[in-house]
PDB file of C-alpha atoms in Angstrom:
ATOM      1  CA  UNK X   1     -47.741 -16.494 -50.853  1.00 37.00           C
ATOM      2  CA  UNK X   2     -48.925 -13.629 -48.202  1.00 36.00           C
ATOM      3  CA  UNK X   3     -52.306 -12.923 -48.318  1.00 38.00           C
ATOM      4  CA  UNK X   4     -52.327  -9.158 -49.988  1.00 39.00           C
ATOM      5  CA  UNK X   5     -51.451 -11.094 -53.016  1.00 36.00           C
ATOM      6  CA  UNK X   6     -54.373 -13.196 -53.097  1.00 38.00           C
ATOM      7  CA  UNK X   7     -55.946 -10.236 -52.373  1.00 41.00           C
ATOM      8  CA  UNK X   8     -55.241  -7.990 -55.085  1.00 40.00           C
ATOM      9  CA  UNK X   9     -56.138 -11.358 -56.939  1.00 39.00           C
ATOM     10  CA  UNK X  10     -59.062 -11.894 -56.148  1.00 42.00           C
ATOM     11  CA  UNK X  11     -60.786  -8.089 -55.847  1.00 46.00           C
ATOM     12  CA  UNK X  12     -62.037  -8.549 -59.254  1.00 42.00           C
ATOM     13  CA  UNK X  13     -63.513 -11.653 -58.827  1.00 42.00           C
ATOM     14  CA  UNK X  14     -64.692 -10.703 -54.777  1.00 46.00           C
ATOM     15  CA  UNK X  15     -65.872  -7.440 -56.851  1.00 48.00           C
ATOM     16  CA  UNK X  16     -68.586  -8.978 -58.926  1.00 46.00           C
ATOM     17  CA  UNK X  17     -69.062 -11.590 -57.335  1.00 43.00           C
ATOM     18  CA  UNK X  18     -68.936 -11.203 -53.420  1.00 45.00           C
ATOM     19  CA  UNK X  19     -69.473  -8.018 -52.717  1.00 44.00           C
ATOM     20  CA  UNK X  20     -71.770  -6.832 -54.815  1.00 44.00           C
ATOM     21  CA  UNK X  21     -74.258 -10.488 -53.570  1.00 44.00           C
ATOM     22  CA  UNK X  22     -72.661  -9.872 -50.119  1.00 44.00           C
ATOM     23  CA  UNK X  23     -76.177  -8.955 -48.636  1.00 45.00           C
ATOM     24  CA  UNK X  24     -78.040  -9.119 -51.510  1.00 47.00           C
ATOM     25  CA  UNK X  25     -80.052 -11.779 -52.747  1.00 50.00           C
ATOM     26  CA  UNK X  26     -79.858 -11.571 -56.443  1.00 74.00           C
ATOM     27  CA  UNK X  27     -77.080 -12.362 -58.669  1.00 82.00           C
ATOM     28  CA  UNK X  28     -74.879  -9.397 -60.251  1.00 88.00           C
ATOM     29  CA  UNK X  29     -76.603  -9.714 -64.593  1.00 91.00           C
ATOM     30  CA  UNK X  30     -74.571 -11.198 -66.498  1.00 93.00           C
ATOM     31  CA  UNK X  31     -73.662 -15.074 -68.427  1.00 94.00           C
ATOM     32  CA  UNK X  32     -72.225 -17.444 -66.479  1.00 94.00           C
ATOM     33  CA  UNK X  33     -68.872 -18.699 -68.340  1.00 94.00           C
ATOM     34  CA  UNK X  34     -64.954 -17.130 -69.550  1.00 92.00           C
ATOM     35  CA  UNK X  35     -64.988 -13.604 -68.174  1.00 93.00           C
ATOM     36  CA  UNK X  36     -61.210 -10.601 -70.334  1.00 92.00           C
ATOM     37  CA  UNK X  37     -61.401  -9.091 -66.674  1.00 91.00           C
ATOM     38  CA  UNK X  38     -58.546  -6.091 -66.563  1.00 90.00           C
ATOM     39  CA  UNK X  39     -57.797  -3.515 -64.009  1.00 88.00           C
ATOM     40  CA  UNK X  40     -56.448  -1.683 -62.383  1.00 90.00           C
ATOM     41  CA  UNK X  41     -56.187  -0.738 -58.808  1.00 91.00           C
ATOM     42  CA  UNK X  42     -54.378   2.724 -56.973  1.00 94.00           C
ATOM     43  CA  UNK X  43     -53.015   2.130 -53.080  1.00 93.00           C
ATOM     44  CA  UNK X  44     -52.245   5.087 -50.969  1.00 93.00           C
ATOM     45  CA  UNK X  45     -52.070   7.502 -54.990  1.00 92.00           C
ATOM     46  CA  UNK X  46     -49.424   4.489 -56.338  1.00 91.00           C
ATOM     47  CA  UNK X  47     -50.344   2.196 -59.221  1.00 89.00           C
ATOM     48  CA  UNK X  48     -50.370  -1.919 -57.306  1.00 83.00           C
ATOM     49  CA  UNK X  49     -48.528  -4.424 -60.061  1.00 75.00           C
ATOM     50  CA  UNK X  50     -51.082  -7.343 -61.225  1.00 68.00           C
ATOM     51  CA  UNK X  51     -50.495 -10.287 -60.692  1.00 63.00           C
ATOM     52  CA  UNK X  52     -48.524 -11.133 -63.942  1.00 65.00           C
ATOM     53  CA  UNK X  53     -45.732  -8.136 -62.550  1.00 66.00           C
ATOM     54  CA  UNK X  54     -45.383 -10.162 -59.834  1.00 66.00           C
ATOM     55  CA  UNK X  55     -44.573 -13.452 -60.655  1.00 71.00           C
ATOM     56  CA  UNK X  56     -41.904 -12.157 -62.776  1.00 74.00           C
ATOM     57  CA  UNK X  57     -40.152 -12.016 -59.382  1.00 78.00           C
ATOM     58  CA  UNK X  58     -41.255 -15.792 -58.117  1.00 81.00           C
ATOM     59  CA  UNK X  59     -38.975 -17.732 -57.790  1.00 86.00           C
ATOM     60  CA  UNK X  60     -40.364 -21.240 -60.434  1.00 86.00           C
ATOM     61  CA  UNK X  61     -41.781 -23.421 -57.346  1.00 90.00           C
ATOM     62  CA  UNK X  62     -43.753 -19.874 -55.682  1.00 84.00           C
ATOM     63  CA  UNK X  63     -44.716 -19.551 -59.876  1.00 78.00           C
ATOM     64  CA  UNK X  64     -45.695 -22.780 -59.993  1.00 82.00           C
ATOM     65  CA  UNK X  65     -47.524 -22.955 -56.732  1.00 86.00           C
ATOM     66  CA  UNK X  66     -49.459 -19.273 -57.521  1.00 76.00           C
ATOM     67  CA  UNK X  67     -50.331 -20.075 -60.901  1.00 75.00           C
ATOM     68  CA  UNK X  68     -52.193 -23.970 -59.421  1.00 80.00           C
ATOM     69  CA  UNK X  69     -54.392 -21.931 -56.439  1.00 80.00           C
ATOM     70  CA  UNK X  70     -54.818 -19.584 -59.344  1.00 73.00           C
ATOM     71  CA  UNK X  71     -56.821 -21.899 -61.767  1.00 73.00           C
ATOM     72  CA  UNK X  72     -57.917 -23.846 -58.530  1.00 75.00           C
ATOM     73  CA  UNK X  73     -60.014 -20.763 -58.328  1.00 70.00           C
ATOM     74  CA  UNK X  74     -60.531 -20.379 -62.604  1.00 64.00           C
ATOM     75  CA  UNK X  75     -58.495 -17.706 -62.672  1.00 72.00           C
ATOM     76  CA  UNK X  76     -55.450 -18.061 -65.816  1.00 69.00           C
ATOM     77  CA  UNK X  77     -53.660 -14.783 -65.994  1.00 66.00           C
ATOM     78  CA  UNK X  78     -52.586 -12.824 -68.904  1.00 64.00           C
ATOM     79  CA  UNK X  79     -51.411 -10.049 -70.286  1.00 60.00           C
ATOM     80  CA  UNK X  80     -50.446  -7.599 -67.866  1.00 59.00           C
ATOM     81  CA  UNK X  81     -53.587  -6.120 -66.011  1.00 64.00           C
ATOM     82  CA  UNK X  82     -55.383  -8.651 -68.180  1.00 72.00           C
ATOM     83  CA  UNK X  83     -56.941 -11.889 -65.862  1.00 83.00           C
ATOM     84  CA  UNK X  84     -59.104 -14.922 -67.852  1.00 86.00           C
ATOM     85  CA  UNK X  85     -61.648 -15.559 -64.970  1.00 87.00           C
ATOM     86  CA  UNK X  86     -64.337 -19.101 -64.760  1.00 86.00           C
ATOM     87  CA  UNK X  87     -67.112 -17.287 -63.219  1.00 87.00           C
ATOM     88  CA  UNK X  88     -70.245 -20.191 -62.697  1.00 87.00           C
ATOM     89  CA  UNK X  89     -73.862 -20.454 -62.297  1.00 88.00           C
ATOM     90  CA  UNK X  90     -73.229 -21.087 -58.495  1.00 86.00           C
ATOM     91  CA  UNK X  91     -70.399 -18.371 -58.018  1.00 83.00           C
ATOM     92  CA  UNK X  92     -73.172 -15.748 -59.388  1.00 84.00           C
ATOM     93  CA  UNK X  93     -75.735 -16.666 -56.840  1.00 80.00           C
ATOM     94  CA  UNK X  94     -73.194 -17.453 -54.252  1.00 72.00           C
ATOM     95  CA  UNK X  95     -70.813 -14.727 -52.499  1.00 53.00           C
ATOM     96  CA  UNK X  96     -66.830 -16.446 -51.712  1.00 48.00           C
ATOM     97  CA  UNK X  97     -66.815 -12.450 -50.235  1.00 44.00           C
ATOM     98  CA  UNK X  98     -69.664 -13.991 -47.604  1.00 44.00           C
ATOM     99  CA  UNK X  99     -67.639 -16.568 -46.155  1.00 47.00           C
ATOM    100  CA  UNK X 100     -64.174 -14.858 -46.598  1.00 50.00           C
ATOM    101  CA  UNK X 101     -65.835 -11.665 -44.648  1.00 50.00           C
ATOM    102  CA  UNK X 102     -68.783 -12.775 -42.557  1.00 66.00           C
ATOM    103  CA  UNK X 103     -68.955  -9.339 -40.258  1.00 78.00           C
ATOM    104  CA  UNK X 104     -68.752  -8.020 -43.745  1.00 83.00           C
ATOM    105  CA  UNK X 105     -72.866  -5.524 -44.385  1.00 86.00           C
ATOM    106  CA  UNK X 106     -73.769  -3.757 -48.125  1.00 86.00           C
ATOM    107  CA  UNK X 107     -75.715  -1.530 -48.661  1.00 90.00           C
ATOM    108  CA  UNK X 108     -77.668  -1.083 -51.552  1.00 92.00           C
ATOM    109  CA  UNK X 109     -78.425   2.663 -52.532  1.00 95.00           C
ATOM    110  CA  UNK X 110     -79.384   1.288 -56.417  1.00 93.00           C
ATOM    111  CA  UNK X 111     -79.674  -2.338 -57.646  1.00 91.00           C
ATOM    112  CA  UNK X 112     -81.456  -2.597 -60.896  1.00 92.00           C
ATOM    113  CA  UNK X 113     -79.955  -5.093 -63.814  1.00 90.00           C
ATOM    114  CA  UNK X 114     -78.699  -2.339 -64.857  1.00 94.00           C
ATOM    115  CA  UNK X 115     -76.618  -0.315 -62.669  1.00 95.00           C
ATOM    116  CA  UNK X 116     -75.192  -1.405 -58.555  1.00 94.00           C
ATOM    117  CA  UNK X 117     -74.901   1.234 -56.322  1.00 95.00           C
ATOM    118  CA  UNK X 118     -73.198   0.174 -53.230  1.00 94.00           C
ATOM    119  CA  UNK X 119     -71.868   0.765 -49.446  1.00 95.00           C
ATOM    120  CA  UNK X 120     -69.953  -2.305 -48.260  1.00 92.00           C
ATOM    121  CA  UNK X 121     -68.380  -2.327 -44.162  1.00 91.00           C
ATOM    122  CA  UNK X 122     -66.752  -4.665 -42.266  1.00 89.00           C
ATOM    123  CA  UNK X 123     -66.163  -3.495 -38.841  1.00 89.00           C
ATOM    124  CA  UNK X 124     -63.572  -6.289 -36.693  1.00 87.00           C
ATOM    125  CA  UNK X 125     -60.829  -5.674 -39.947  1.00 85.00           C
ATOM    126  CA  UNK X 126     -61.401  -2.332 -40.432  1.00 89.00           C
ATOM    127  CA  UNK X 127     -62.826  -2.062 -43.099  1.00 91.00           C
ATOM    128  CA  UNK X 128     -65.226   0.145 -46.035  1.00 94.00           C
ATOM    129  CA  UNK X 129     -65.884  -0.116 -49.893  1.00 95.00           C
ATOM    130  CA  UNK X 130     -68.544   1.820 -52.390  1.00 96.00           C
ATOM    131  CA  UNK X 131     -68.253   0.516 -55.371  1.00 95.00           C
ATOM    132  CA  UNK X 132     -70.110   1.528 -58.639  1.00 96.00           C
ATOM    133  CA  UNK X 133     -71.372  -1.330 -60.976  1.00 95.00           C
ATOM    134  CA  UNK X 134     -72.640  -1.527 -64.200  1.00 97.00           C
ATOM    135  CA  UNK X 135     -73.356  -3.760 -66.707  1.00 96.00           C
ATOM    136  CA  UNK X 136     -74.812  -2.362 -70.179  1.00 96.00           C
ATOM    137  CA  UNK X 137     -75.559  -5.766 -71.168  1.00 96.00           C
ATOM    138  CA  UNK X 138     -75.030  -9.773 -69.946  1.00 96.00           C
ATOM    139  CA  UNK X 139     -71.703  -9.856 -71.199  1.00 97.00           C
ATOM    140  CA  UNK X 140     -69.778  -6.833 -70.209  1.00 97.00           C
ATOM    141  CA  UNK X 141     -68.897  -4.773 -67.021  1.00 96.00           C
ATOM    142  CA  UNK X 142     -67.179  -2.119 -65.174  1.00 97.00           C
ATOM    143  CA  UNK X 143     -66.288  -2.077 -61.182  1.00 96.00           C
ATOM    144  CA  UNK X 144     -65.457   1.429 -60.026  1.00 97.00           C
ATOM    145  CA  UNK X 145     -64.296   0.997 -56.254  1.00 96.00           C
ATOM    146  CA  UNK X 146     -63.124   2.956 -52.992  1.00 97.00           C
ATOM    147  CA  UNK X 147     -62.305   1.381 -50.198  1.00 95.00           C
ATOM    148  CA  UNK X 148     -60.595   2.117 -46.224  1.00 95.00           C
ATOM    149  CA  UNK X 149     -58.808   0.138 -44.302  1.00 92.00           C
ATOM    150  CA  UNK X 150     -57.946   0.962 -40.880  1.00 90.00           C
ATOM    151  CA  UNK X 151     -55.247  -1.264 -39.394  1.00 82.00           C
ATOM    152  CA  UNK X 152     -52.731  -0.496 -36.175  1.00 83.00           C
ATOM    153  CA  UNK X 153     -51.995   2.974 -37.025  1.00 86.00           C
ATOM    154  CA  UNK X 154     -51.890   2.757 -40.926  1.00 90.00           C
ATOM    155  CA  UNK X 155     -55.009   3.428 -42.681  1.00 92.00           C
ATOM    156  CA  UNK X 156     -54.288   2.410 -46.409  1.00 93.00           C
ATOM    157  CA  UNK X 157     -56.091   3.475 -49.381  1.00 96.00           C
ATOM    158  CA  UNK X 158     -57.392   1.830 -52.601  1.00 95.00           C
ATOM    159  CA  UNK X 159     -59.759   3.363 -55.819  1.00 96.00           C
ATOM    160  CA  UNK X 160     -60.333  -0.104 -59.030  1.00 94.00           C
ATOM    161  CA  UNK X 161     -61.264  -0.380 -61.637  1.00 95.00           C
ATOM    162  CA  UNK X 162     -62.681  -3.564 -63.838  1.00 94.00           C
ATOM    163  CA  UNK X 163     -63.640  -3.754 -67.372  1.00 95.00           C
ATOM    164  CA  UNK X 164     -64.763  -7.259 -67.918  1.00 95.00           C
ATOM    165  CA  UNK X 165     -65.382  -9.057 -70.889  1.00 96.00           C
ATOM    166  CA  UNK X 166     -67.555 -12.944 -71.745  1.00 97.00           C
ATOM    167  CA  UNK X 167     -65.312 -14.346 -74.114  1.00 95.00           C
ATOM    168  CA  UNK X 168     -67.948 -17.534 -73.997  1.00 95.00           C
ATOM    169  CA  UNK X 169     -69.880 -19.554 -72.128  1.00 94.00           C
ATOM    170  CA  UNK X 170     -66.856 -23.058 -72.030  1.00 88.00           C
ATOM    171  CA  UNK X 171     -64.573 -22.422 -68.804  1.00 83.00           C
TER     172      UNK X 171
END
């Protein structure tokens, strides 16, 4: 599986449990457990197919490897745009995004129990993003983000919207 597919799949988790926490010592004000995550993403104005759409064209062997990799990360694809994810307390407290993007820095302009706004810069990878997370309550949140990445002569802009609902404490 290529790096772009992995990044797209992990985006939902990274935006809240990762980018929000990359430079913050505060965990998101959500419950650990099983979450249903609906995400929509556009890159350069074009809608990006979700993981379930991309898996339809994979060979059975490649699909099995992809599903195993996702399951190992606590992620299960469902209907188009829908994913079930397990967020443990440890995941919410410690950012896997910071480990992957060690050159990234998030600067928060707002960080309350109901709303987080941030700007992320990653100079080595040429990535910048602005995001906002709205926590309606510990069982519901939405994230909207826009980003620009530059590699060589190519500029890539993206917009992501994530809506998540807590399903229960048992993953």
